């Protein structure tokens, strides 16, 4: 059956993958309220399209941290991609560079920064988890720099792993034939079986719960790479991120895998954009499955978006070709949305092209006066 939209890959992946793997990729935390909300919230934003504008030529190119890319659709870090397909992150890297966009490699990739670099040219960011052993972090950041990665996306929402009940039930663990390749030489590449989630135990053992804003400054003493703070969803933290020297913010709730009942990222976006006051770019991930979603995020002030699960599911279904197809489908849908909204370049996408239910005047009926 022909795949005609990004979402259709999920069912194919579910059929193909072992249950433990599919559940790990697909699940959110606890009640999975935020997981559904990340998608649902997009449907509360409607278009105010402009008509009779010449849309025969549409330019979707943009610049992110000084790097020119073909479209504002980038690849989010997602862990352990060789569980989805034998070529894992290498296939994702090739698909991203063929599409002229940025791939973010997870710290917990099953391919190393060097292996990903060896797939060929491409603009790549490195997602960083801060380990208790800071020598591990310093070495890894240095390796990412040497391998030509262009920015660090520092995950700040994971002092402990969220409670993902499917992983607890499945006793999730990295399959023994794979390793967290970036940590192989550091004896941190394996994940022990636990009597709940093996990943939650790994995080509890290795990841630094003391991480704080001063560490964002510390990171700048060990690298010249720009730092994107990934996991900000409030105005308060936006201001702190700017003070701490962040080069950008990724509005993210970690694919709804950490704290449940945080708002959908598309709902949190404007608060962050307003607090950033144009001083640094604001990006978004979480629930983007349509070109219309990309447009809505840009209309609310995002400089670009990242996709996570669609990459994993298409990788599982069709390897590199699947990821290419996902990027191509989103590109075409986004181009069509621009055309039908009357926008020929990204700078023409404005807040006035959308209306949200929080824009509406409050019309709570007042109680009628008693006669
Ligand atoms: C990894 O970052 C995960 O959320 O499982």
Short mmCIF file of C-alpha atoms and ligand atoms in Angstrom, two decimals:
data_model
loop_
_atom_site.label_atom_id
_atom_site.label_comp_id
_atom_site.label_asym_id
_atom_site.label_seq_id
_atom_site.Cartn_x
_atom_site.Cartn_y
_atom_site.Cartn_z
CA UNK A 1 0.00 0.00 0.00
CA UNK A 2 1.30 3.42 -0.93
CA UNK A 3 2.17 5.68 1.99
CA UNK A 4 0.58 9.08 1.47
CA UNK A 5 1.30 10.78 4.76
CA UNK A 6 3.85 10.65 7.54
CA UNK A 7 1.47 9.16 10.08
CA UNK A 8 0.92 5.98 8.09
CA UNK A 9 4.44 4.81 8.90
CA UNK A 10 3.51 4.26 12.53
CA UNK A 11 1.24 1.29 11.82
CA UNK A 12 3.84 -0.26 9.49
CA UNK A 13 6.52 0.12 12.15
CA UNK A 14 4.25 -1.43 14.74
CA UNK A 15 3.85 -4.53 12.57
CA UNK A 16 7.55 -4.82 11.81
CA UNK A 17 9.23 -4.06 15.12
CA UNK A 18 9.50 -6.19 18.23
CA UNK A 19 6.95 -4.95 20.78
CA UNK A 20 9.65 -3.80 23.20
CA UNK A 21 11.22 -1.58 20.54
CA UNK A 22 8.00 -0.14 19.13
CA UNK A 23 6.70 0.63 22.61
CA UNK A 24 9.95 2.37 23.57
CA UNK A 25 9.74 4.65 20.53
CA UNK A 26 6.01 5.24 20.65
CA UNK A 27 5.24 5.72 24.34
CA UNK A 28 4.94 8.81 26.41
CA UNK A 29 5.11 9.17 30.16
CA UNK A 30 2.44 7.96 32.60
CA UNK A 31 -1.11 8.75 31.37
CA UNK A 32 0.26 9.94 28.02
CA UNK A 33 -1.94 13.04 28.24
CA UNK A 34 0.80 15.26 26.85
CA UNK A 35 1.51 12.71 24.11
CA UNK A 36 -2.01 13.10 22.72
CA UNK A 37 -2.05 16.83 23.42
CA UNK A 38 1.13 17.43 21.37
CA UNK A 39 -0.95 16.37 18.34
CA UNK A 40 -4.39 17.61 19.38
CA UNK A 41 -3.27 21.14 20.11
CA UNK A 42 -2.40 21.71 16.45
CA UNK A 43 -6.07 21.24 15.61
CA UNK A 44 -6.96 24.24 17.77
CA UNK A 45 -5.02 26.52 15.44
CA UNK A 46 -6.79 27.52 12.24
CA UNK A 47 -5.63 29.38 9.18
CA UNK A 48 -6.37 32.89 7.99
CA UNK A 49 -5.16 32.39 4.43
CA UNK A 50 -4.55 35.30 2.08
CA UNK A 51 -5.69 34.95 -1.52
CA UNK A 52 -4.82 36.25 -4.96
CA UNK A 53 -1.10 36.34 -4.32
CA UNK A 54 1.28 35.02 -6.97
CA UNK A 55 2.51 31.75 -5.46
CA UNK A 56 4.09 30.33 -8.61
CA UNK A 57 7.50 30.41 -6.88
CA UNK A 58 7.94 29.39 -3.29
CA UNK A 59 11.17 29.64 -1.35
CA UNK A 60 11.35 27.40 1.73
CA UNK A 61 15.05 27.89 2.43
CA UNK A 62 16.22 29.24 5.74
CA UNK A 63 19.31 29.75 7.85
CA UNK A 64 19.80 28.06 11.22
CA UNK A 65 22.72 29.25 13.37
CA UNK A 66 24.26 30.56 10.16
CA UNK A 67 23.78 27.34 8.18
CA UNK A 68 21.65 27.47 5.09
CA UNK A 69 19.16 24.62 4.80
CA UNK A 70 16.50 23.72 2.27
CA UNK A 71 13.51 23.96 4.60
CA UNK A 72 12.69 24.69 8.27
CA UNK A 73 12.13 20.96 8.92
CA UNK A 74 14.98 19.26 10.77
CA UNK A 75 15.61 15.93 12.48
CA UNK A 76 15.32 15.70 16.26
CA UNK A 77 17.64 13.51 18.28
CA UNK A 78 16.12 10.13 18.97
CA UNK A 79 18.01 7.37 20.66
CA UNK A 80 19.05 3.87 19.56
CA UNK A 81 18.03 3.94 15.90
CA UNK A 82 19.65 0.61 15.02
CA UNK A 83 16.80 -1.03 16.90
CA UNK A 84 14.61 0.31 14.09
CA UNK A 85 16.83 -0.66 11.16
CA UNK A 86 20.34 -2.14 10.80
CA UNK A 87 21.64 1.10 9.27
CA UNK A 88 20.12 3.19 12.05
CA UNK A 89 21.53 6.69 12.44
CA UNK A 90 23.70 6.27 9.32
CA UNK A 91 20.58 5.98 7.17
CA UNK A 92 19.01 8.97 8.92
CA UNK A 93 22.15 11.04 8.37
CA UNK A 94 22.17 10.22 4.66
CA UNK A 95 18.49 11.02 4.27
CA UNK A 96 18.89 14.36 6.07
CA UNK A 97 21.82 15.43 3.97
CA UNK A 98 20.07 14.35 0.74
CA UNK A 99 17.16 16.58 1.77
CA UNK A 100 19.53 19.47 2.54
CA UNK A 101 18.57 19.67 6.18
CA UNK A 102 20.03 19.22 9.65
CA UNK A 103 20.18 15.98 11.60
CA UNK A 104 20.62 15.99 15.36
CA UNK A 105 22.41 12.89 16.62
CA UNK A 106 21.44 11.55 20.04
CA UNK A 107 24.08 10.98 22.73
CA UNK A 108 22.50 7.54 23.00
CA UNK A 109 22.90 6.72 19.34
CA UNK A 110 23.86 3.21 18.27
CA UNK A 111 26.33 4.80 15.81
CA UNK A 112 29.20 7.02 16.93
CA UNK A 113 29.76 10.65 16.00
CA UNK A 114 32.70 9.51 13.83
CA UNK A 115 30.63 6.89 12.01
CA UNK A 116 27.89 9.41 11.29
CA UNK A 117 30.47 11.92 10.03
CA UNK A 118 31.88 9.25 7.70
CA UNK A 119 28.55 9.00 5.83
CA UNK A 120 29.54 12.17 3.97
CA UNK A 121 28.94 15.89 4.11
CA UNK A 122 25.96 17.27 6.00
CA UNK A 123 25.10 19.77 8.69
CA UNK A 124 24.73 17.95 11.99
CA UNK A 125 24.04 18.87 15.59
CA UNK A 126 24.87 16.74 18.60
CA UNK A 127 22.38 16.19 21.42
CA UNK A 128 24.11 16.04 24.77
CA UNK A 129 23.25 14.30 28.01
CA UNK A 130 25.47 15.41 30.86
CA UNK A 131 26.96 12.44 32.66
CA UNK A 132 28.05 12.56 36.31
CA UNK A 133 31.60 12.02 35.09
CA UNK A 134 32.37 15.32 33.42
CA UNK A 135 35.47 13.86 31.74
CA UNK A 136 33.10 11.71 29.74
CA UNK A 137 31.19 14.84 28.66
CA UNK A 138 34.32 16.79 27.79
CA UNK A 139 35.69 13.91 25.69
CA UNK A 140 32.43 13.41 23.89
CA UNK A 141 31.97 17.09 23.08
CA UNK A 142 35.52 17.21 21.74
CA UNK A 143 34.84 14.18 19.54
CA UNK A 144 31.64 15.76 18.21
CA UNK A 145 33.55 18.95 17.38
CA UNK A 146 36.28 17.01 15.59
CA UNK A 147 33.68 15.04 13.67
CA UNK A 148 32.34 18.34 12.33
CA UNK A 149 29.14 18.68 14.34
CA UNK A 150 28.00 22.29 14.34
CA UNK A 151 26.05 22.76 17.57
CA UNK A 152 25.23 21.11 20.86
CA UNK A 153 21.57 20.53 21.72
CA UNK A 154 21.70 20.26 25.49
CA UNK A 155 18.78 18.27 26.90
CA UNK A 156 17.68 19.93 30.13
CA UNK A 157 14.45 18.11 30.95
CA UNK A 158 15.94 14.79 32.02
CA UNK A 159 17.57 14.85 35.45
CA UNK A 160 15.73 11.53 35.83
CA UNK A 161 13.95 9.51 33.18
CA UNK A 162 10.18 9.95 32.90
CA UNK A 163 7.96 7.08 33.95
CA UNK A 164 7.21 5.15 30.76
CA UNK A 165 5.05 2.30 31.84
CA UNK A 166 5.38 0.24 28.67
CA UNK A 167 9.16 0.18 29.19
CA UNK A 168 8.66 -0.94 32.77
CA UNK A 169 6.29 -3.75 31.71
CA UNK A 170 8.55 -4.81 28.82
CA UNK A 171 11.71 -4.58 30.97
CA UNK A 172 13.11 -2.40 28.20
CA UNK A 173 16.84 -2.77 27.60
CA UNK A 174 19.14 -2.09 24.65
CA UNK A 175 19.41 -5.40 22.76
CA UNK A 176 22.74 -7.08 23.55
CA UNK A 177 23.98 -6.95 19.92
CA UNK A 178 23.91 -3.12 20.05
CA UNK A 179 25.84 -0.53 22.06
CA UNK A 180 25.48 3.14 22.83
CA UNK A 181 28.36 3.66 20.43
CA UNK A 182 29.53 7.03 21.68
CA UNK A 183 30.24 5.47 25.06
CA UNK A 184 31.69 2.15 23.95
CA UNK A 185 35.30 3.02 24.73
CA UNK A 186 34.26 4.53 28.05
CA UNK A 187 32.66 1.34 29.34
CA UNK A 188 29.28 3.03 29.42
CA UNK A 189 27.95 1.62 26.16
CA UNK A 190 25.93 -1.25 27.58
CA UNK A 191 22.67 -1.19 29.42
CA UNK A 192 22.01 -3.73 32.15
CA UNK A 193 18.73 -5.55 32.40
CA UNK A 194 16.78 -4.18 35.36
CA UNK A 195 13.60 -5.29 37.04
CA UNK A 196 11.91 -2.24 35.53
CA UNK A 197 13.14 -0.03 32.65
CA UNK A 198 16.81 -0.70 31.95
CA UNK A 199 17.10 2.81 30.52
CA UNK A 200 15.64 4.41 33.66
CA UNK A 201 18.27 2.54 35.72
CA UNK A 202 21.04 3.60 33.32
CA UNK A 203 19.95 7.23 33.64
CA UNK A 204 19.76 6.99 37.43
CA UNK A 205 23.30 5.59 37.50
CA UNK A 206 25.01 7.83 34.97
CA UNK A 207 23.17 11.09 34.32
CA UNK A 208 23.91 14.10 36.49
CA UNK A 209 20.86 15.17 38.50
CA UNK A 210 22.70 18.21 39.80
CA UNK A 211 22.73 19.80 36.33
CA UNK A 212 21.92 23.51 36.62
CA UNK A 213 22.28 26.81 34.77
CA UNK A 214 25.90 27.15 35.84
CA UNK A 215 26.63 24.00 33.83
CA UNK A 216 25.36 25.70 30.69
CA UNK A 217 28.11 28.23 31.34
CA UNK A 218 30.60 25.43 32.12
CA UNK A 219 29.78 23.83 28.78
CA UNK A 220 30.78 27.06 27.07
CA UNK A 221 34.22 26.81 28.70
CA UNK A 222 34.82 23.41 27.09
CA UNK A 223 33.43 24.12 23.60
CA UNK A 224 33.11 26.90 21.08
CA UNK A 225 30.05 25.25 19.54
CA UNK A 226 26.77 27.13 19.94
CA UNK A 227 24.44 25.63 22.55
CA UNK A 228 20.76 25.08 21.96
CA UNK A 229 18.91 24.54 25.23
CA UNK A 230 16.39 21.78 24.52
CA UNK A 231 13.43 21.37 26.83
CA UNK A 232 12.42 24.95 27.72
CA UNK A 233 8.67 25.57 27.92
CA UNK A 234 8.34 28.70 30.10
CA UNK A 235 9.13 32.41 29.79
CA UNK A 236 11.14 32.30 33.03
CA UNK A 237 13.51 29.64 31.71
CA UNK A 238 13.75 31.40 28.36
CA UNK A 239 15.17 34.47 30.10
CA UNK A 240 17.58 32.32 32.11
CA UNK A 241 18.72 30.47 28.99
CA UNK A 242 19.52 33.78 27.29
CA UNK A 243 21.42 34.99 30.36
CA UNK A 244 23.35 31.70 30.44
CA UNK A 245 24.54 32.26 26.87
CA UNK A 246 22.30 29.91 24.90
CA UNK A 247 22.45 30.37 21.12
CA UNK A 248 18.88 29.14 20.75
CA UNK A 249 16.04 27.35 22.46
CA UNK A 250 14.19 24.22 21.49
CA UNK A 251 10.68 24.26 22.91
CA UNK A 252 10.32 20.58 23.67
CA UNK A 253 8.62 18.28 26.13
CA UNK A 254 10.86 15.42 25.03
CA UNK A 255 8.14 13.90 22.88
CA UNK A 256 5.90 13.79 25.97
CA UNK A 257 8.25 11.21 27.51
CA UNK A 258 9.26 13.12 30.63
CA UNK A 259 6.77 15.12 32.76
CA UNK A 260 3.20 14.26 31.83
CA UNK A 261 0.60 17.07 31.87
CA UNK A 262 2.92 19.73 30.57
CA UNK A 263 1.27 21.62 27.72
CA UNK A 264 1.68 20.67 24.11
CA UNK A 265 4.79 22.36 22.76
CA UNK A 266 2.74 24.30 20.19
CA UNK A 267 0.78 25.78 23.14
CA UNK A 268 3.96 26.77 25.00
CA UNK A 269 5.68 28.21 21.94
CA UNK A 270 4.33 31.76 21.97
CA UNK A 271 5.19 32.32 25.63
CA UNK A 272 8.80 31.38 24.88
CA UNK A 273 8.91 33.40 21.65
CA UNK A 274 7.64 36.50 23.44
CA UNK A 275 10.15 36.12 26.27
CA UNK A 276 13.01 35.61 23.79
CA UNK A 277 12.20 39.00 22.21
CA UNK A 278 13.96 38.01 19.01
CA UNK A 279 17.32 37.79 20.79
CA UNK A 280 17.84 34.11 19.99
CA UNK A 281 15.96 31.77 17.66
CA UNK A 282 13.28 29.52 19.09
CA UNK A 283 12.65 26.07 17.62
CA UNK A 284 9.98 23.48 18.39
CA UNK A 285 9.60 19.74 18.44
CA UNK A 286 6.67 17.55 19.47
CA UNK A 287 3.74 16.28 17.43
CA UNK A 288 4.68 17.72 14.04
CA UNK A 289 3.21 15.34 11.47
CA UNK A 290 1.89 17.64 8.72
CA UNK A 291 3.11 20.53 6.61
CA UNK A 292 0.26 22.52 8.14
CA UNK A 293 1.82 21.90 11.59
CA UNK A 294 5.13 23.30 10.35
CA UNK A 295 3.38 26.41 9.06
CA UNK A 296 1.48 26.89 12.34
CA UNK A 297 4.70 26.66 14.35
CA UNK A 298 6.38 29.25 12.13
CA UNK A 299 3.34 31.53 12.30
CA UNK A 300 3.57 31.39 16.11
CA UNK A 301 7.21 32.43 15.95
CA UNK A 302 9.31 29.28 15.59
CA UNK A 303 12.41 29.56 13.43
CA UNK A 304 12.10 25.89 12.51
CA UNK A 305 10.87 22.54 13.76
CA UNK A 306 12.30 19.11 14.45
CA UNK A 307 10.69 15.72 13.86
CA UNK A 308 11.43 12.64 15.95
CA UNK A 309 9.06 9.66 15.85
CA UNK A 310 8.25 9.98 12.11
CA UNK A 311 11.94 9.34 11.46
CA UNK A 312 12.02 6.24 13.66
CA UNK A 313 8.86 4.77 12.17
CA UNK A 314 9.83 5.40 8.55
CA UNK A 315 13.31 4.07 9.25
CA UNK A 316 11.77 0.89 10.62
CA UNK A 317 9.49 0.58 7.59
CA UNK A 318 11.84 1.40 4.72
CA UNK A 319 15.28 2.41 6.02
CA UNK A 320 16.93 5.44 4.43
CA UNK A 321 14.28 5.56 1.68
CA UNK A 322 11.57 5.85 4.33
CA UNK A 323 13.25 8.78 6.07
CA UNK A 324 13.79 10.49 2.71
CA UNK A 325 10.13 10.00 1.94
CA UNK A 326 9.04 11.49 5.28
CA UNK A 327 11.18 14.57 4.67
CA UNK A 328 9.86 14.85 1.12
CA UNK A 329 6.21 14.48 2.13
CA UNK A 330 6.52 17.12 4.84
CA UNK A 331 8.34 19.40 2.44
CA UNK A 332 5.61 19.08 -0.18
CA UNK A 333 2.81 19.54 2.33
CA UNK A 334 4.52 22.60 3.79
CA UNK A 335 5.02 24.09 0.33
CA UNK A 336 1.36 23.52 -0.47
CA UNK A 337 0.32 25.13 2.84
CA UNK A 338 2.43 28.17 2.00
CA UNK A 339 0.86 28.40 -1.45
CA UNK A 340 -2.68 28.08 -0.16
CA UNK A 341 -1.98 30.67 2.56
CA UNK A 342 -0.47 33.15 0.13
CA UNK A 343 3.13 33.02 1.38
CA UNK A 344 6.09 32.77 -0.99
CA UNK A 345 8.91 32.82 1.56
CA UNK A 346 9.26 32.05 5.25
CA UNK A 347 9.46 35.70 6.23
CA UNK A 348 5.99 36.22 4.77
CA UNK A 349 4.50 33.77 7.28
CA UNK A 350 3.06 35.95 10.06
CA UNK A 351 1.00 35.64 13.21
CA UNK A 352 -1.96 36.96 11.22
CA UNK A 353 -1.96 33.82 9.07
CA UNK A 354 -3.34 31.80 11.98
CA UNK A 355 -5.96 32.18 14.64
CA UNK A 356 -5.98 30.23 17.87
CA UNK A 357 -8.66 29.62 20.42
CA UNK A 358 -6.69 31.79 22.84
CA UNK A 359 -7.01 34.72 20.40
CA UNK A 360 -10.78 34.82 20.64
CA UNK A 361 -12.31 37.52 22.78
CA UNK A 362 -13.66 36.11 26.03
CA UNK A 363 -17.35 35.76 25.54
CA UNK A 364 -18.42 34.02 28.72
CA UNK A 365 -22.13 34.74 28.97
CA UNK A 366 -22.90 37.01 31.86
CA UNK A 367 -25.77 36.04 34.13
CA UNK A 368 -28.91 37.85 33.06
CA UNK A 369 -30.06 40.53 35.47
CA UNK A 370 -32.97 39.34 37.57
CA UNK A 371 -36.22 41.07 36.80
C1 LIG B 1 15.75 9.26 25.14
O1 LIG B 1 16.13 10.39 25.12
C2 LIG B 1 14.44 8.88 25.52
O2 LIG B 1 13.61 9.77 25.73
O3 LIG B 1 14.17 7.67 25.63
#
